[in-house]
PDB file of C-alpha atoms in Angstrom:
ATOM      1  CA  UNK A  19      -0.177   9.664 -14.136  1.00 86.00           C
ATOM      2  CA  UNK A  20       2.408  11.837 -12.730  1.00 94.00           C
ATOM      3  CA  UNK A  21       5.643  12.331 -13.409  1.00 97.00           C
ATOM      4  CA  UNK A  22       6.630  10.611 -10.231  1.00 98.00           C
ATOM      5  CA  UNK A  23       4.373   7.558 -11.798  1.00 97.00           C
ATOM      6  CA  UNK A  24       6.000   7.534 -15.146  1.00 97.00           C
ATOM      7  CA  UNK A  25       9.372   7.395 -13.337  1.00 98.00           C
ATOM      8  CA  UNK A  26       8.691   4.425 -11.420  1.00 98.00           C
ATOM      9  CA  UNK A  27       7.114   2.755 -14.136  1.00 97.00           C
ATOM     10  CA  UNK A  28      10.052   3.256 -16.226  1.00 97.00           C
ATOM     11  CA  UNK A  29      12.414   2.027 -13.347  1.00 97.00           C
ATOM     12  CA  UNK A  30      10.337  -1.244 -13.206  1.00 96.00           C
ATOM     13  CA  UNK A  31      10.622  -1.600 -16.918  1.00 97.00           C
ATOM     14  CA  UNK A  32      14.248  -1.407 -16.682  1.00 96.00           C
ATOM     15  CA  UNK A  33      14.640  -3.432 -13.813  1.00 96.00           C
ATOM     16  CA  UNK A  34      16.368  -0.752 -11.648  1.00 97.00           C
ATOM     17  CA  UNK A  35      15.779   0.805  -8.509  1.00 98.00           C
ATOM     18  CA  UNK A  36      14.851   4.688  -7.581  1.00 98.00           C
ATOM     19  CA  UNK A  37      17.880   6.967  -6.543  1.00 98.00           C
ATOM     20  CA  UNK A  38      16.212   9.998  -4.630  1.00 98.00           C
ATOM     21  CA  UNK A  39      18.174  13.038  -3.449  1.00 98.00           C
ATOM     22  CA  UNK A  40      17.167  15.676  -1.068  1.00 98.00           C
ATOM     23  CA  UNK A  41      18.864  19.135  -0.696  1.00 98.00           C
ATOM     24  CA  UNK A  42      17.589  22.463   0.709  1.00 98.00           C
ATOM     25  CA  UNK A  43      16.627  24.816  -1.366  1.00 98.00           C
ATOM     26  CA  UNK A  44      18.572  27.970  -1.066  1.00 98.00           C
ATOM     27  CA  UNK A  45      21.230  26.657   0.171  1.00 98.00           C
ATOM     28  CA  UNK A  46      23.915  28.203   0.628  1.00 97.00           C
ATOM     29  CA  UNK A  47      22.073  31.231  -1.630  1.00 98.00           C
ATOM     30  CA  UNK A  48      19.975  30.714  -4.397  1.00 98.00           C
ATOM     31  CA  UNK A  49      22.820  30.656  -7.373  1.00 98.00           C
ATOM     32  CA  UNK A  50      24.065  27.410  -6.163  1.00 98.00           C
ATOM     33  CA  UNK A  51      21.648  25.839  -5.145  1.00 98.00           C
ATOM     34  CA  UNK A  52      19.913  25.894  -8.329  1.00 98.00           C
ATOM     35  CA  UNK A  53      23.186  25.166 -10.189  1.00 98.00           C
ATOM     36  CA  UNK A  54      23.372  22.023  -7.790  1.00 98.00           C
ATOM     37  CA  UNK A  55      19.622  21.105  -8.211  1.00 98.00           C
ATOM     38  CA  UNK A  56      20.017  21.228 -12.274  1.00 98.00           C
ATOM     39  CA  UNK A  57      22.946  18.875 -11.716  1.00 98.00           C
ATOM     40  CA  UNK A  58      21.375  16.033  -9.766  1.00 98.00           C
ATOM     41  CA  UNK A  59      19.839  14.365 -12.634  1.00 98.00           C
ATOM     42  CA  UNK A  60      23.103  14.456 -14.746  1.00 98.00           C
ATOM     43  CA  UNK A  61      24.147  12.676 -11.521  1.00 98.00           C
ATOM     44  CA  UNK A  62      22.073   9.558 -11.703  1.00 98.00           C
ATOM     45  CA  UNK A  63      19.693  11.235  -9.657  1.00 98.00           C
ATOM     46  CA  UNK A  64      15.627   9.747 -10.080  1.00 98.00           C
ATOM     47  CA  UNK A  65      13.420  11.880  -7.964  1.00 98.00           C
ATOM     48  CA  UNK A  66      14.665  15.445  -6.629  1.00 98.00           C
ATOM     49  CA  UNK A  67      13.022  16.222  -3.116  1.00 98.00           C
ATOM     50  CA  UNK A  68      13.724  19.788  -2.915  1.00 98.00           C
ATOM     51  CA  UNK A  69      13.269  21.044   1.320  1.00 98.00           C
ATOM     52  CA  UNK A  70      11.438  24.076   2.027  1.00 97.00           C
ATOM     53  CA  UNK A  71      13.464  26.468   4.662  1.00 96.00           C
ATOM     54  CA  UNK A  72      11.686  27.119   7.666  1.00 95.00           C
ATOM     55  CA  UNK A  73      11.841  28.651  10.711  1.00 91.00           C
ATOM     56  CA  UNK A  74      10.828  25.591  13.256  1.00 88.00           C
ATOM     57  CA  UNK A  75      11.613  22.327  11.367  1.00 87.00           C
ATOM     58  CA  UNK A  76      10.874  19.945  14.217  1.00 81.00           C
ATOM     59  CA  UNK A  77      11.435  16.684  12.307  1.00 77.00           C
ATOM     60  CA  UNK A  78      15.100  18.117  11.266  1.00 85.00           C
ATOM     61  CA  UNK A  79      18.150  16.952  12.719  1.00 86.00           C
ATOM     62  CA  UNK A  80      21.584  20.043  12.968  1.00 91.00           C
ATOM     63  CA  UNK A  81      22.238  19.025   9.571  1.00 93.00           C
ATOM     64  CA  UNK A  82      19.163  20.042   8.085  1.00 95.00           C
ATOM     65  CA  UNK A  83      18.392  22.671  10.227  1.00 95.00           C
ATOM     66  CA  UNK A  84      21.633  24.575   9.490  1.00 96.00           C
ATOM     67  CA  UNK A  85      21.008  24.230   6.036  1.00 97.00           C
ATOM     68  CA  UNK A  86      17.631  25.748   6.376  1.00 97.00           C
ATOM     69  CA  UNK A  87      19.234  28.496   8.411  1.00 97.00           C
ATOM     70  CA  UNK A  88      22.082  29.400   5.642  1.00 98.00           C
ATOM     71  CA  UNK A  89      19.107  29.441   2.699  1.00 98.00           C
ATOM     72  CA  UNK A  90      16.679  31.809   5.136  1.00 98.00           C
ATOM     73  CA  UNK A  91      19.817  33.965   6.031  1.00 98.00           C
ATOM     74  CA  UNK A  92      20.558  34.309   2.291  1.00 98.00           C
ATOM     75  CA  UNK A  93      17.011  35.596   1.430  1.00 98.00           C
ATOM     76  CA  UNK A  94      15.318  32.143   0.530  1.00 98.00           C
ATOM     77  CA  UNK A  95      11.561  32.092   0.732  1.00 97.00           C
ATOM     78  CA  UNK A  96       8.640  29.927  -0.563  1.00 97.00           C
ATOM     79  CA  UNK A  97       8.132  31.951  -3.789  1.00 97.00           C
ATOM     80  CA  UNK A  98      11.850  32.357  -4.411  1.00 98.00           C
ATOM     81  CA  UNK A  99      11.372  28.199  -4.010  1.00 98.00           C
ATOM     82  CA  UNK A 100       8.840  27.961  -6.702  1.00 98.00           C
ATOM     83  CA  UNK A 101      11.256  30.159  -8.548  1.00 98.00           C
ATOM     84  CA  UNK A 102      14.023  27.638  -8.121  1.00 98.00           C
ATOM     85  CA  UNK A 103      11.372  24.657  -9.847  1.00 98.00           C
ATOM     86  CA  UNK A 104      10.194  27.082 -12.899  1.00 98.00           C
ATOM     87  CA  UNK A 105      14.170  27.973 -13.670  1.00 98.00           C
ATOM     88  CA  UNK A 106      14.826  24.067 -13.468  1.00 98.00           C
ATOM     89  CA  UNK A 107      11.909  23.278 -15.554  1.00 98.00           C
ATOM     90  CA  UNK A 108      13.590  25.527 -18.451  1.00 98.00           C
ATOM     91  CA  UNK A 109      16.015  23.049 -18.815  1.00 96.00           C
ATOM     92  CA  UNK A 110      14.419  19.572 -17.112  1.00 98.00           C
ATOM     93  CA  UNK A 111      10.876  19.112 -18.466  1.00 97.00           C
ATOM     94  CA  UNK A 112      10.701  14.892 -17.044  1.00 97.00           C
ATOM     95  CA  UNK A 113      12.645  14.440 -13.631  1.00 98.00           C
ATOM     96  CA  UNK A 114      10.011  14.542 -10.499  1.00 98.00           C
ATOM     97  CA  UNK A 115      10.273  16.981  -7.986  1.00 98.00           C
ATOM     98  CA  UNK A 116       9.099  16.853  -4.861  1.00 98.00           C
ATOM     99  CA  UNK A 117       8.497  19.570  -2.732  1.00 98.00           C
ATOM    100  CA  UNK A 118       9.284  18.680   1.175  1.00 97.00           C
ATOM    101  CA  UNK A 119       8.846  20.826   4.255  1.00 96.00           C
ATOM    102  CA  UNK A 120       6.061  22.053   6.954  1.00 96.00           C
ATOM    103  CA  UNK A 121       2.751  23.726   6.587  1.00 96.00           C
ATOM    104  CA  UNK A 122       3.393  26.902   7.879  1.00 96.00           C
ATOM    105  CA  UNK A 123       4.062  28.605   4.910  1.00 96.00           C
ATOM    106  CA  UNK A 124       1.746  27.123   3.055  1.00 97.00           C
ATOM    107  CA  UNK A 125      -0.796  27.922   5.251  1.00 97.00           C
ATOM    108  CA  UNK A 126       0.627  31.397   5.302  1.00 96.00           C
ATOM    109  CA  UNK A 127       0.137  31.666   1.273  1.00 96.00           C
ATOM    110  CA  UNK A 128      -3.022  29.822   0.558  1.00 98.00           C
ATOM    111  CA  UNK A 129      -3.745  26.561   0.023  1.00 98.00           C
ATOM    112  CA  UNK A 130      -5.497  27.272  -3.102  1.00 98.00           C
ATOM    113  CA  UNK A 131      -2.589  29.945  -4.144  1.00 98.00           C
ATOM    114  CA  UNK A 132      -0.331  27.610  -3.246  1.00 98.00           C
ATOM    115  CA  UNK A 133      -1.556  24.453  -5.068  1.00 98.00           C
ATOM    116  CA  UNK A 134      -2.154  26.450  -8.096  1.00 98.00           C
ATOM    117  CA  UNK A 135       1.328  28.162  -8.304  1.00 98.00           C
ATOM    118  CA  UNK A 136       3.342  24.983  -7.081  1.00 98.00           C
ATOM    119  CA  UNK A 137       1.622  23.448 -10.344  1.00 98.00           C
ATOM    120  CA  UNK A 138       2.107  25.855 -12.988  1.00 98.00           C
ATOM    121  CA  UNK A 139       5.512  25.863 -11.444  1.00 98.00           C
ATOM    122  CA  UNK A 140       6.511  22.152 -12.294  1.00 98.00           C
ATOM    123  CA  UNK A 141       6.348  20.569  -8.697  1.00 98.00           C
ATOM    124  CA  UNK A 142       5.002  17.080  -8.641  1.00 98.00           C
ATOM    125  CA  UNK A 143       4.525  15.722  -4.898  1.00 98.00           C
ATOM    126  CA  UNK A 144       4.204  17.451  -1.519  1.00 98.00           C
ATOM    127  CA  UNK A 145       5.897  15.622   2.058  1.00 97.00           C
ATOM    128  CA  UNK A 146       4.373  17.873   4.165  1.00 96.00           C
ATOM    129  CA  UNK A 147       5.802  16.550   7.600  1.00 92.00           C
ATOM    130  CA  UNK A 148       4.082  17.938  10.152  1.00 93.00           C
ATOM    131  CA  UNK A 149       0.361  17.486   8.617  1.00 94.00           C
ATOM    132  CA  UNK A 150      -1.231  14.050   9.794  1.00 93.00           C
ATOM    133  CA  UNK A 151      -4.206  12.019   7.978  1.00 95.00           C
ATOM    134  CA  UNK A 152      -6.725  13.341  10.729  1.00 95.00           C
ATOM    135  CA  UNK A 153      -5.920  16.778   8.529  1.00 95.00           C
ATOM    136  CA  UNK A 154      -6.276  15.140   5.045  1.00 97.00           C
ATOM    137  CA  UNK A 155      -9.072  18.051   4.026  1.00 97.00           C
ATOM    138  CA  UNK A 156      -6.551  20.724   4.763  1.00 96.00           C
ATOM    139  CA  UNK A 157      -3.916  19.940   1.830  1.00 98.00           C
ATOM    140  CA  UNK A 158      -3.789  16.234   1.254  1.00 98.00           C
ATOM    141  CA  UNK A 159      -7.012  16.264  -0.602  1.00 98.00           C
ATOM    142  CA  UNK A 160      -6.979  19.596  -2.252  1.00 98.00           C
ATOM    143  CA  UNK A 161      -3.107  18.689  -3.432  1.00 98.00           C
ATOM    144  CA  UNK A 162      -3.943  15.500  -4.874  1.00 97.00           C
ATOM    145  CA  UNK A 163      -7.430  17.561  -7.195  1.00 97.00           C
ATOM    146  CA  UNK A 164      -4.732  19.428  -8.236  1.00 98.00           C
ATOM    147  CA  UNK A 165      -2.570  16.699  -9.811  1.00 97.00           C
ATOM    148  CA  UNK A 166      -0.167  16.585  -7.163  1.00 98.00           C
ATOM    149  CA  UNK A 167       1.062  13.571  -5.269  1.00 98.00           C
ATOM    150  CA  UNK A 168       1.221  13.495  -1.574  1.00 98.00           C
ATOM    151  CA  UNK A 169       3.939  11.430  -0.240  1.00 98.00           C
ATOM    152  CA  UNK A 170       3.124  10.350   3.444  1.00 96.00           C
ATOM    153  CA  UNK A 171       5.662   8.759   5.758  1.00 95.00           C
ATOM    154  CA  UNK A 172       5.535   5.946   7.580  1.00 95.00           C
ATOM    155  CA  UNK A 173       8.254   4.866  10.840  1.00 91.00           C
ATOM    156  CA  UNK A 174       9.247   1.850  12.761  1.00 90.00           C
ATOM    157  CA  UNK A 175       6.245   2.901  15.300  1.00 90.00           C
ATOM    158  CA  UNK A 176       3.891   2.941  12.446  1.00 93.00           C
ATOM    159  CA  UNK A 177       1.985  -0.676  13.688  1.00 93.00           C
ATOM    160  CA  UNK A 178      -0.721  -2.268  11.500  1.00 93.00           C
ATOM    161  CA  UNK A 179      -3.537  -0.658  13.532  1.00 95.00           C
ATOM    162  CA  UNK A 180      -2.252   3.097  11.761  1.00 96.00           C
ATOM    163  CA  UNK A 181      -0.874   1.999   8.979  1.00 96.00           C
ATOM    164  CA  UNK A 182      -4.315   1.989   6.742  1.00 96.00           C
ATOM    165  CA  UNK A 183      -4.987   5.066   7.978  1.00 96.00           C
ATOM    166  CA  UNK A 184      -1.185   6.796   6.751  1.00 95.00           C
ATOM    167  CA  UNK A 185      -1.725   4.938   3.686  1.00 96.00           C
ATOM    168  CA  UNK A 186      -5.462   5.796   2.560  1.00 94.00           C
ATOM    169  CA  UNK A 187      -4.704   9.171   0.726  1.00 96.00           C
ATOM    170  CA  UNK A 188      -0.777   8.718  -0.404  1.00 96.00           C
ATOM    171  CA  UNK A 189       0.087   8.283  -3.677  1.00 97.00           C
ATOM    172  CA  UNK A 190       3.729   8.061  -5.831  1.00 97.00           C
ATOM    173  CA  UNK A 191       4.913   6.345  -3.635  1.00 98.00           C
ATOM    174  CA  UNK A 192       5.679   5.910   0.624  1.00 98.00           C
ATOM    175  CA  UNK A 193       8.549   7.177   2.226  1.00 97.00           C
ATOM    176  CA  UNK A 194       9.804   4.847   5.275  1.00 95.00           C
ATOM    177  CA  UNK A 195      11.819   6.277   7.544  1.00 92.00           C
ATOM    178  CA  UNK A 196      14.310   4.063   8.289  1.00 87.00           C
ATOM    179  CA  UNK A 197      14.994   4.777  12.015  1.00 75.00           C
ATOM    180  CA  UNK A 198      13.191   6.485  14.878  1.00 64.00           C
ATOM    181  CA  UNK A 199      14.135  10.216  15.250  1.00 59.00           C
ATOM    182  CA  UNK A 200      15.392  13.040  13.426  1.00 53.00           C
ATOM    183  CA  UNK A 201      17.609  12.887  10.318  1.00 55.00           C
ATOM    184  CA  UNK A 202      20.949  12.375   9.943  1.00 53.00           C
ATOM    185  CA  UNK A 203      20.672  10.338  13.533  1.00 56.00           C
ATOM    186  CA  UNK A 204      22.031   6.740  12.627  1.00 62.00           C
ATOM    187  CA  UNK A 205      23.260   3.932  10.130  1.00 71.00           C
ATOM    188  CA  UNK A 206      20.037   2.839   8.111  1.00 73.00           C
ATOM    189  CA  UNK A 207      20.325  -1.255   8.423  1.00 79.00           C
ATOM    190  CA  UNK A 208      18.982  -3.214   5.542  1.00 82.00           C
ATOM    191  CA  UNK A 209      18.240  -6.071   7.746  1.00 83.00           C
ATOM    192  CA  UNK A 210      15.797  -3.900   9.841  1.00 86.00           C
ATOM    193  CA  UNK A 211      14.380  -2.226   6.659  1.00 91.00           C
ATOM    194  CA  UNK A 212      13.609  -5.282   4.866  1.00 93.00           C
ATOM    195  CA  UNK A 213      10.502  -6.826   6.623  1.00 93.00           C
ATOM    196  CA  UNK A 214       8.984  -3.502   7.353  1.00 93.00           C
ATOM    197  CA  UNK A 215       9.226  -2.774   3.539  1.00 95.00           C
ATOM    198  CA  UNK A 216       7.446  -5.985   2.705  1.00 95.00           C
ATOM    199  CA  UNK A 217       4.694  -5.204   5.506  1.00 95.00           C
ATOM    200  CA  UNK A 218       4.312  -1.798   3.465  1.00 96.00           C
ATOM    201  CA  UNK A 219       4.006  -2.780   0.554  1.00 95.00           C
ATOM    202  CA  UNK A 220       1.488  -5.541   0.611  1.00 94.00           C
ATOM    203  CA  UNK A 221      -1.115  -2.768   2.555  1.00 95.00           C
ATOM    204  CA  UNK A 222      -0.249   0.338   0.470  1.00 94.00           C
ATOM    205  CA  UNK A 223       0.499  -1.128  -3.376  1.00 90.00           C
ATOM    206  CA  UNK A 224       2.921   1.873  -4.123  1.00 96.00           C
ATOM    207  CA  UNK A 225       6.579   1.987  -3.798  1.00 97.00           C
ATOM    208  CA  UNK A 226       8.322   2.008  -1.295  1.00 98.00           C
ATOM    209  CA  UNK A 227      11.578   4.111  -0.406  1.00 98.00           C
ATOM    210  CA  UNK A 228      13.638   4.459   2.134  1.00 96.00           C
ATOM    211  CA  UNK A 229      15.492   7.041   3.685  1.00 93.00           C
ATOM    212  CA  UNK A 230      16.645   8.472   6.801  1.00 89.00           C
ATOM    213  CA  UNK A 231      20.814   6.870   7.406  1.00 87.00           C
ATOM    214  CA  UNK A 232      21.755   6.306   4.306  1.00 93.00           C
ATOM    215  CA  UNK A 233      25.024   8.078   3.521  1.00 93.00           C
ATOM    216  CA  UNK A 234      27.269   5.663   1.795  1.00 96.00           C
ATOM    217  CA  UNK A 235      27.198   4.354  -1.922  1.00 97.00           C
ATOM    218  CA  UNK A 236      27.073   0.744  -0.298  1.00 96.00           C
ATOM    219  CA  UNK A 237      24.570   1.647   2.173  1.00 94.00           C
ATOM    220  CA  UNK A 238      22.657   2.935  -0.730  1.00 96.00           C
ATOM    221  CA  UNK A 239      22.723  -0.422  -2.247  1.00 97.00           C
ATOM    222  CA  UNK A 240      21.772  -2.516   0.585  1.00 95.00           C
ATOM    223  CA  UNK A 241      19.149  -0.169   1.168  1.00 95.00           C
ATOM    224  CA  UNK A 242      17.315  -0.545  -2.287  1.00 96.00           C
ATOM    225  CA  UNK A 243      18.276  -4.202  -2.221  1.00 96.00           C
ATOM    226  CA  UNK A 244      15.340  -4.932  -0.024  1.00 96.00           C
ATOM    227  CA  UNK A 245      12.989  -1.285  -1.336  1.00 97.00           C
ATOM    228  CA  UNK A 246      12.108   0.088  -4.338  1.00 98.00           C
ATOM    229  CA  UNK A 247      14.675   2.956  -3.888  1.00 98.00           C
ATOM    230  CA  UNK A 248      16.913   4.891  -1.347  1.00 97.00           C
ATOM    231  CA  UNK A 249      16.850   8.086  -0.006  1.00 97.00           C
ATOM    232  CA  UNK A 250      20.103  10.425   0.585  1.00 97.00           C
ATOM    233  CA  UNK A 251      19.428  13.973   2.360  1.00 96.00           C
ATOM    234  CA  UNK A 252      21.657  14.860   5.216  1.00 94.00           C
ATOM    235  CA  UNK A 253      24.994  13.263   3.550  1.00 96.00           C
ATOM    236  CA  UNK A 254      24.806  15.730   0.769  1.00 98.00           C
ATOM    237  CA  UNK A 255      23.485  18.448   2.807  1.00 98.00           C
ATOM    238  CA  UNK A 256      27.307  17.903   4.716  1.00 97.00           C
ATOM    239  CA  UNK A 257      28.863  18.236   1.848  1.00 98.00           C
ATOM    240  CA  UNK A 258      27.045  21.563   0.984  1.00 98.00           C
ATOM    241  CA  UNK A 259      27.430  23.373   4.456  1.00 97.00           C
ATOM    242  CA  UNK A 260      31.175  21.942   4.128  1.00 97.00           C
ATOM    243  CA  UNK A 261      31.515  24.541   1.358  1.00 97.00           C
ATOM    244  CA  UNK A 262      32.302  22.059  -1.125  1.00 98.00           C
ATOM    245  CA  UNK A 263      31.872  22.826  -4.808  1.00 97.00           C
ATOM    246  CA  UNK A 264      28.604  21.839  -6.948  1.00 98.00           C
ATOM    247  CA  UNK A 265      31.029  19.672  -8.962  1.00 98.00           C
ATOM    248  CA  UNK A 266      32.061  18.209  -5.685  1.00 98.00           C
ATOM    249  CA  UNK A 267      29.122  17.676  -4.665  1.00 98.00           C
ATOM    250  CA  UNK A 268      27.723  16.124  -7.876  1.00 98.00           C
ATOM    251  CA  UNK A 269      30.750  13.439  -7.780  1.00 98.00           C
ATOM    252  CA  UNK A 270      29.751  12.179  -4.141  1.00 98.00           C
ATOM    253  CA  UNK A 271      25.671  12.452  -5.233  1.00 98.00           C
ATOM    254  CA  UNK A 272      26.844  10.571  -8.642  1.00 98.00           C
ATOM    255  CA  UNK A 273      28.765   7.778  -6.141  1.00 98.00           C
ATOM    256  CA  UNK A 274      25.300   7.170  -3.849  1.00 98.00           C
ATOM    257  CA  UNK A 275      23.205   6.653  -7.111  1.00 98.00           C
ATOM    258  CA  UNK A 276      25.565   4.202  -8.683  1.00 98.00           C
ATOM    259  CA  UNK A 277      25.169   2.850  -5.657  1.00 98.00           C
ATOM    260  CA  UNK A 278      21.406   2.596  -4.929  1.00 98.00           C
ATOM    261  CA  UNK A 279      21.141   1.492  -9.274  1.00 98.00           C
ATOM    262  CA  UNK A 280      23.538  -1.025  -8.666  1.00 97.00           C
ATOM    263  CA  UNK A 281      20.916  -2.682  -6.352  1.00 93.00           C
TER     264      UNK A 281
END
């Protein structure tokens, strides 16, 4: 059990849905970010997915990318990442973190490196983006030896012919992306999520969030209405690049998980 599995057990228990946040690490410099990323859970937030700056992120829509571009312009790199986790872990010994991003500097490290430091570090889960099942042997499997879960994603393309093959080495649960393209594209529609969640579920017997368009408090709560939670990246990434303060942005992160536990 991880402590991805613990928190969705306990969510179950209590009747209440999962409130994940995404922000990029480093960003706007390290200070903040981490003083943001300490805040989140104080804000109602579940599951921390914490992105990985790089160079190329193909998946990424401008929100995301600019953010990775402020946090690599301020010095942010994958062991200053790890960094970030151990100085949260100080203070946060029980809220999940999950560590999304691209290969590439993974690769670049070590897998084995990697694996061992993102551990003793106090990650819990990898969505590594740009790795599919074919490539399980190259982190998936290693990752998951190692304790960790690996998230995998699954899309509005993802028919029933692939789906057993996304689904046969994720664990803590699956990410659905809501809509077809990059982030931050369009309005995430509950009515459009719904069956697809239900398909999911039945094959893969994990939860099932959703993210990708959610950037209101009641979108939020339609959202994990029909899912077992809801996904917010590129809303609060806005508010970041906006230059808003971490208080600031804690409020409007605080608003989207009332939202998503109200569900």
């Amino acid at each position: 059990m991880t402590r991805i599995d613990d928190t969705f057990a306990r969510l179950k228990a209590e009747g209440r849905k999962a409130f994940v946040s995404y922000i990029m690490a480093g960003d706007p410099d390290y200070d903040r970010s981490l003083e943001i990323v300490r805040g989140l859970p104080g804000a109602g937030v579940d599951i921390i997915e914490l992105g990985l700056p790089f160079t190329d992120p193909m998946a990424d829509g401008p929100t995301i990318q600019l953010a990775g571009q402020r946090a690599l312009a301020a010095g942010q790199t994958l062991e200053k990442t790890l960094q970030m986790v151990r100085d949260f872990r100080t203070d946060d010994a029980t809220t999940p973190i999950v560590l999304m991003g691209y290969y590439n500097p993974i690769y670049s490290r070590g897998v084995d490196t990697f694996l061992k430091d993102a551990v003793e570090a106090g990650i819990d889960g990898l969505i590594i983006v740009d790795l599919p099942p074919e490539e399980d042997d190259e982190l998936c499997i290693p990752a998951q030896k190692a304790g960790l879960n690996f998230i995998r994603l699954a899309t509005p393309t993802t028919d029933d012919k692939r789906l057993p093959k996304v689904l046969q080495n994720t664990s803590g649960f699956v990410y659905y992306v809501s809509i077809t393209g990059i982030t931050g594209a369009a309005q995430a529609q509950a009515a459009d999520v719904s069956p697809e969640v239900a398909r999911i579920s039945a094959a893969a017997n994990l939860p099932v969030v959703v993210g990708f368009g959610i950037k209101t408090p009641e979108t939020a709560e339609a959202i994990a209405r029909v899912a077992d939670g809801a996904v917010v990246g590129s809303a609060i990434v806005e508010r970041i690049g906006a230059g808003d303060s971490a208080d600031d942005v804690l409020t409007f992160v605080k608003s989207l998980a009332d939202g998503a536990h109200r569900a």
